[in-house]
């Protein structure tokens, strides 16, 4: 399993590094983020991706943004707030991005009056805390979901909600890692996840590293493997969960949930409390990112559609709560999620 996806080396004079996921599975490489523009670009083009990892990157990106400021308090505070506003424009769907930036902004306010140096130190400590807390939450998600991965079962996942998508250890993959650590044998089917192939490039790579039995399928094969009885449950991650349990995740997730319902396969979502957006009532309010048509017509450099082909490219979809058997959080498993059950677990 890969080490920390996003990391800070050293103190305030140190540096931010992240695994460049666009190079995987062929090359495993950490790159240094020298400027806030580089952090924004890394989020935008998915060098770092996955809701919790984006949150960690944004928090550390704010530190990059104030690192070279003088110790004048007003300058540090102004630059920090501008950095937060700028990073918030990188991607719209994963709420962890905004959750982390809000936490960092609150930190600025808390330290106003104590001097620029104190604000800088507090922001670095907060960014490191966001990272460490995410790593701990992921392990608890693993604990709370591992019982679902029974001996000999088949589990299907979509996109990558593993170690690479978080600080470390993953959300949807965490119960699989925990079950594997306990010696349980099971099979994973990984949807390749068009158009950017996070399942093929990243989930397959991670699970192979961990020594877990995994089989790559094209997205359009999920129905067949379910019909053949090879899949006993589905676990996916989430980018934003509304107060009623409607869940945004990588495009194609909704289709998998509909297939699972038809085949009587329980469909689970795994996510930390930082992925819930209780301010919005339903999935209809979740902003869905649209990406460039090139990712579909010219994926990975080769043209696969006629020049000028019209495209429609939402990067995420919303699975209605009624299709979700349970949401595995670090605070416990929310079965048959609805407004009340969600509020009682993550609303406090
Ligand atoms: O576009 P991406 O690769 O950032 O999309 C990632 C997903 O949809 C993940 O499933 C989600 O962020 C959960 S990550 C623990």
PDB file of N, CA and C in Angstrom, residues 293-338:
ATOM      1  N   UNK A 293     -14.476  17.529 -22.930  1.00  0.00           N
ATOM      2  CA  UNK A 293     -14.800  16.390 -23.791  1.00  0.00           C
ATOM      3  C   UNK A 293     -13.567  15.612 -24.247  1.00  0.00           C
ATOM      4  N   UNK A 294     -12.425  16.257 -24.245  1.00  0.00           N
ATOM      5  CA  UNK A 294     -11.179  15.578 -24.644  1.00  0.00           C
ATOM      6  C   UNK A 294     -10.926  14.317 -23.838  1.00  0.00           C
ATOM      7  N   UNK A 295     -11.365  14.352 -22.576  1.00  0.00           N
ATOM      8  CA  UNK A 295     -11.108  13.178 -21.728  1.00  0.00           C
ATOM      9  C   UNK A 295     -11.854  11.956 -22.253  1.00  0.00           C
ATOM     10  N   UNK A 296     -12.929  12.205 -23.030  1.00  0.00           N
ATOM     11  CA  UNK A 296     -13.695  11.094 -23.612  1.00  0.00           C
ATOM     12  C   UNK A 296     -13.262  10.813 -25.052  1.00  0.00           C
ATOM     13  N   UNK A 297     -13.015  11.854 -25.817  1.00  0.00           N
ATOM     14  CA  UNK A 297     -12.734  11.650 -27.249  1.00  0.00           C
ATOM     15  C   UNK A 297     -11.259  11.414 -27.547  1.00  0.00           C
ATOM     16  N   UNK A 298     -10.410  11.771 -26.571  1.00  0.00           N
ATOM     17  CA  UNK A 298      -8.969  11.706 -26.820  1.00  0.00           C
ATOM     18  C   UNK A 298      -8.259  11.251 -25.540  1.00  0.00           C
ATOM     19  N   UNK A 299      -8.899  10.298 -24.827  1.00  0.00           N
ATOM     20  CA  UNK A 299      -8.363   9.870 -23.538  1.00  0.00           C
ATOM     21  C   UNK A 299      -6.945   9.345 -23.689  1.00  0.00           C
ATOM     22  N   UNK A 300      -6.056   9.832 -22.863  1.00  0.00           N
ATOM     23  CA  UNK A 300      -4.670   9.359 -22.829  1.00  0.00           C
ATOM     24  C   UNK A 300      -3.972   9.479 -24.183  1.00  0.00           C
ATOM     25  N   UNK A 301      -4.377  10.538 -24.931  1.00  0.00           N
ATOM     26  CA  UNK A 301      -3.588  10.911 -26.107  1.00  0.00           C
ATOM     27  C   UNK A 301      -4.035  10.358 -27.434  1.00  0.00           C
ATOM     28  N   UNK A 302      -4.925   9.346 -27.485  1.00  0.00           N
ATOM     29  CA  UNK A 302      -5.294   8.772 -28.774  1.00  0.00           C
ATOM     30  C   UNK A 302      -6.739   9.151 -29.100  1.00  0.00           C
ATOM     31  N   UNK A 303      -6.968   9.656 -30.290  1.00  0.00           N
ATOM     32  CA  UNK A 303      -8.322  10.068 -30.668  1.00  0.00           C
ATOM     33  C   UNK A 303      -9.194   8.835 -30.894  1.00  0.00           C
ATOM     34  N   UNK A 304     -10.359   8.787 -30.216  1.00  0.00           N
ATOM     35  CA  UNK A 304     -11.232   7.613 -30.321  1.00  0.00           C
ATOM     36  C   UNK A 304     -12.647   7.994 -30.754  1.00  0.00           C
ATOM     37  N   UNK A 305     -12.839   9.223 -31.221  1.00  0.00           N
ATOM     38  CA  UNK A 305     -14.142   9.654 -31.742  1.00  0.00           C
ATOM     39  C   UNK A 305     -13.853  10.619 -32.882  1.00  0.00           C
ATOM     40  N   UNK A 306     -14.817  10.751 -33.820  1.00  0.00           N
ATOM     41  CA  UNK A 306     -14.543  11.640 -34.947  1.00  0.00           C
ATOM     42  C   UNK A 306     -14.298  13.077 -34.483  1.00  0.00           C
ATOM     43  N   UNK A 307     -13.461  13.783 -35.201  1.00  0.00           N
ATOM     44  CA  UNK A 307     -13.171  15.183 -34.886  1.00  0.00           C
ATOM     45  C   UNK A 307     -14.489  15.965 -34.822  1.00  0.00           C
ATOM     46  N   UNK A 308     -14.644  16.771 -33.797  1.00  0.00           N
ATOM     47  CA  UNK A 308     -15.854  17.586 -33.655  1.00  0.00           C
ATOM     48  C   UNK A 308     -17.003  16.865 -32.968  1.00  0.00           C
ATOM     49  N   UNK A 309     -16.789  15.625 -32.503  1.00  0.00           N
ATOM     50  CA  UNK A 309     -17.883  14.880 -31.839  1.00  0.00           C
ATOM     51  C   UNK A 309     -18.366  15.669 -30.623  1.00  0.00           C
ATOM     52  N   UNK A 310     -19.704  15.801 -30.519  1.00  0.00           N
ATOM     53  CA  UNK A 310     -20.285  16.510 -29.378  1.00  0.00           C
ATOM     54  C   UNK A 310     -20.208  15.587 -28.156  1.00  0.00           C
ATOM     55  N   UNK A 311     -19.907  16.137 -26.991  1.00  0.00           N
ATOM     56  CA  UNK A 311     -19.794  15.299 -25.792  1.00  0.00           C
ATOM     57  C   UNK A 311     -20.565  15.900 -24.624  1.00  0.00           C
ATOM     58  N   UNK A 312     -20.838  15.081 -23.643  1.00  0.00           N
ATOM     59  CA  UNK A 312     -21.424  15.528 -22.381  1.00  0.00           C
ATOM     60  C   UNK A 312     -20.644  14.794 -21.288  1.00  0.00           C
ATOM     61  N   UNK A 313     -19.979  15.521 -20.406  1.00  0.00           N
ATOM     62  CA  UNK A 313     -18.992  14.887 -19.520  1.00  0.00           C
ATOM     63  C   UNK A 313     -19.143  15.236 -18.040  1.00  0.00           C
ATOM     64  N   UNK A 314     -20.280  14.896 -17.397  1.00  0.00           N
ATOM     65  CA  UNK A 314     -20.327  15.081 -15.940  1.00  0.00           C
ATOM     66  C   UNK A 314     -19.327  14.126 -15.286  1.00  0.00           C
ATOM     67  N   UNK A 315     -18.570  14.630 -14.312  1.00  0.00           N
ATOM     68  CA  UNK A 315     -17.545  13.787 -13.683  1.00  0.00           C
ATOM     69  C   UNK A 315     -18.103  12.976 -12.516  1.00  0.00           C
ATOM     70  N   UNK A 316     -19.310  13.342 -12.061  1.00  0.00           N
ATOM     71  CA  UNK A 316     -19.913  12.659 -10.904  1.00  0.00           C
ATOM     72  C   UNK A 316     -21.394  12.442 -11.171  1.00  0.00           C
ATOM     73  N   UNK A 317     -22.000  11.527 -10.429  1.00  0.00           N
ATOM     74  CA  UNK A 317     -23.457  11.406 -10.451  1.00  0.00           C
ATOM     75  C   UNK A 317     -23.935  11.224  -9.016  1.00  0.00           C
ATOM     76  N   UNK A 318     -25.259  11.248  -8.847  1.00  0.00           N
ATOM     77  CA  UNK A 318     -25.831  11.153  -7.502  1.00  0.00           C
ATOM     78  C   UNK A 318     -26.627   9.866  -7.388  1.00  0.00           C
ATOM     79  N   UNK A 319     -26.310   9.087  -6.379  1.00  0.00           N
ATOM     80  CA  UNK A 319     -27.063   7.859  -6.086  1.00  0.00           C
ATOM     81  C   UNK A 319     -28.088   8.192  -5.003  1.00  0.00           C
ATOM     82  N   UNK A 320     -29.386   7.978  -5.287  1.00  0.00           N
ATOM     83  CA  UNK A 320     -30.383   8.308  -4.264  1.00  0.00           C
ATOM     84  C   UNK A 320     -30.254   7.381  -3.044  1.00  0.00           C
ATOM     85  N   UNK A 321     -30.543   7.945  -1.877  1.00  0.00           N
ATOM     86  CA  UNK A 321     -30.355   7.209  -0.618  1.00  0.00           C
ATOM     87  C   UNK A 321     -31.085   5.872  -0.616  1.00  0.00           C
ATOM     88  N   UNK A 322     -32.231   5.811  -1.322  1.00  0.00           N
ATOM     89  CA  UNK A 322     -33.009   4.565  -1.225  1.00  0.00           C
ATOM     90  C   UNK A 322     -32.299   3.367  -1.861  1.00  0.00           C
ATOM     91  N   UNK A 323     -31.259   3.627  -2.647  1.00  0.00           N
ATOM     92  CA  UNK A 323     -30.492   2.516  -3.239  1.00  0.00           C
ATOM     93  C   UNK A 323     -29.311   2.099  -2.364  1.00  0.00           C
ATOM     94  N   UNK A 324     -29.115   2.792  -1.239  1.00  0.00           N
ATOM     95  CA  UNK A 324     -27.918   2.567  -0.416  1.00  0.00           C
ATOM     96  C   UNK A 324     -28.269   1.731   0.822  1.00  0.00           C
ATOM     97  N   UNK A 325     -27.607   0.572   0.954  1.00  0.00           N
ATOM     98  CA  UNK A 325     -27.880  -0.320   2.098  1.00  0.00           C
ATOM     99  C   UNK A 325     -27.281   0.254   3.374  1.00  0.00           C
ATOM    100  N   UNK A 326     -26.143   0.943   3.254  1.00  0.00           N
ATOM    101  CA  UNK A 326     -25.518   1.491   4.453  1.00  0.00           C
ATOM    102  C   UNK A 326     -24.375   2.420   4.098  1.00  0.00           C
ATOM    103  N   UNK A 327     -24.095   3.361   5.003  1.00  0.00           N
ATOM    104  CA  UNK A 327     -22.933   4.240   4.851  1.00  0.00           C
ATOM    105  C   UNK A 327     -21.976   3.922   5.998  1.00  0.00           C
ATOM    106  N   UNK A 328     -20.755   3.509   5.620  1.00  0.00           N
ATOM    107  CA  UNK A 328     -19.761   3.139   6.628  1.00  0.00           C
ATOM    108  C   UNK A 328     -18.946   4.394   6.947  1.00  0.00           C
ATOM    109  N   UNK A 329     -19.047   4.868   8.180  1.00  0.00           N
ATOM    110  CA  UNK A 329     -18.300   6.064   8.587  1.00  0.00           C
ATOM    111  C   UNK A 329     -17.337   5.688   9.711  1.00  0.00           C
ATOM    112  N   UNK A 330     -16.496   6.642  10.097  1.00  0.00           N
ATOM    113  CA  UNK A 330     -15.573   6.368  11.209  1.00  0.00           C
ATOM    114  C   UNK A 330     -16.328   6.312  12.533  1.00  0.00           C
ATOM    115  N   UNK A 331     -17.591   6.785  12.516  1.00  0.00           N
ATOM    116  CA  UNK A 331     -18.377   6.763  13.754  1.00  0.00           C
ATOM    117  C   UNK A 331     -19.317   5.571  13.823  1.00  0.00           C
ATOM    118  N   UNK A 332     -19.335   4.754  12.791  1.00  0.00           N
ATOM    119  CA  UNK A 332     -20.181   3.573  12.792  1.00  0.00           C
ATOM    120  C   UNK A 332     -20.865   3.400  11.451  1.00  0.00           C
ATOM    121  N   UNK A 333     -21.607   2.292  11.319  1.00  0.00           N
ATOM    122  CA  UNK A 333     -22.313   1.969  10.070  1.00  0.00           C
ATOM    123  C   UNK A 333     -23.740   2.514  10.168  1.00  0.00           C
ATOM    124  N   UNK A 334     -24.105   3.377   9.211  1.00  0.00           N
ATOM    125  CA  UNK A 334     -25.466   3.918   9.199  1.00  0.00           C
ATOM    126  C   UNK A 334     -26.272   3.057   8.230  1.00  0.00           C
ATOM    127  N   UNK A 335     -27.097   2.159   8.771  1.00  0.00           N
ATOM    128  CA  UNK A 335     -27.869   1.274   7.890  1.00  0.00           C
ATOM    129  C   UNK A 335     -29.110   1.996   7.370  1.00  0.00           C
ATOM    130  N   UNK A 336     -29.513   1.638   6.148  1.00  0.00           N
ATOM    131  CA  UNK A 336     -30.668   2.276   5.488  1.00  0.00           C
ATOM    132  C   UNK A 336     -30.679   3.790   5.784  1.00  0.00           C
ATOM    133  N   UNK A 337     -29.694   4.511   5.264  1.00  0.00           N
ATOM    134  CA  UNK A 337     -29.516   5.916   5.657  1.00  0.00           C
ATOM    135  C   UNK A 337     -30.725   6.785   5.305  1.00  0.00           C
ATOM    136  N   UNK A 338     -31.136   7.582   6.242  1.00  0.00           N
ATOM    137  CA  UNK A 338     -32.132   8.629   5.986  1.00  0.00           C
ATOM    138  C   UNK A 338     -31.747   9.815   6.868  1.00  0.00           C
TER     139      UNK A 338
END
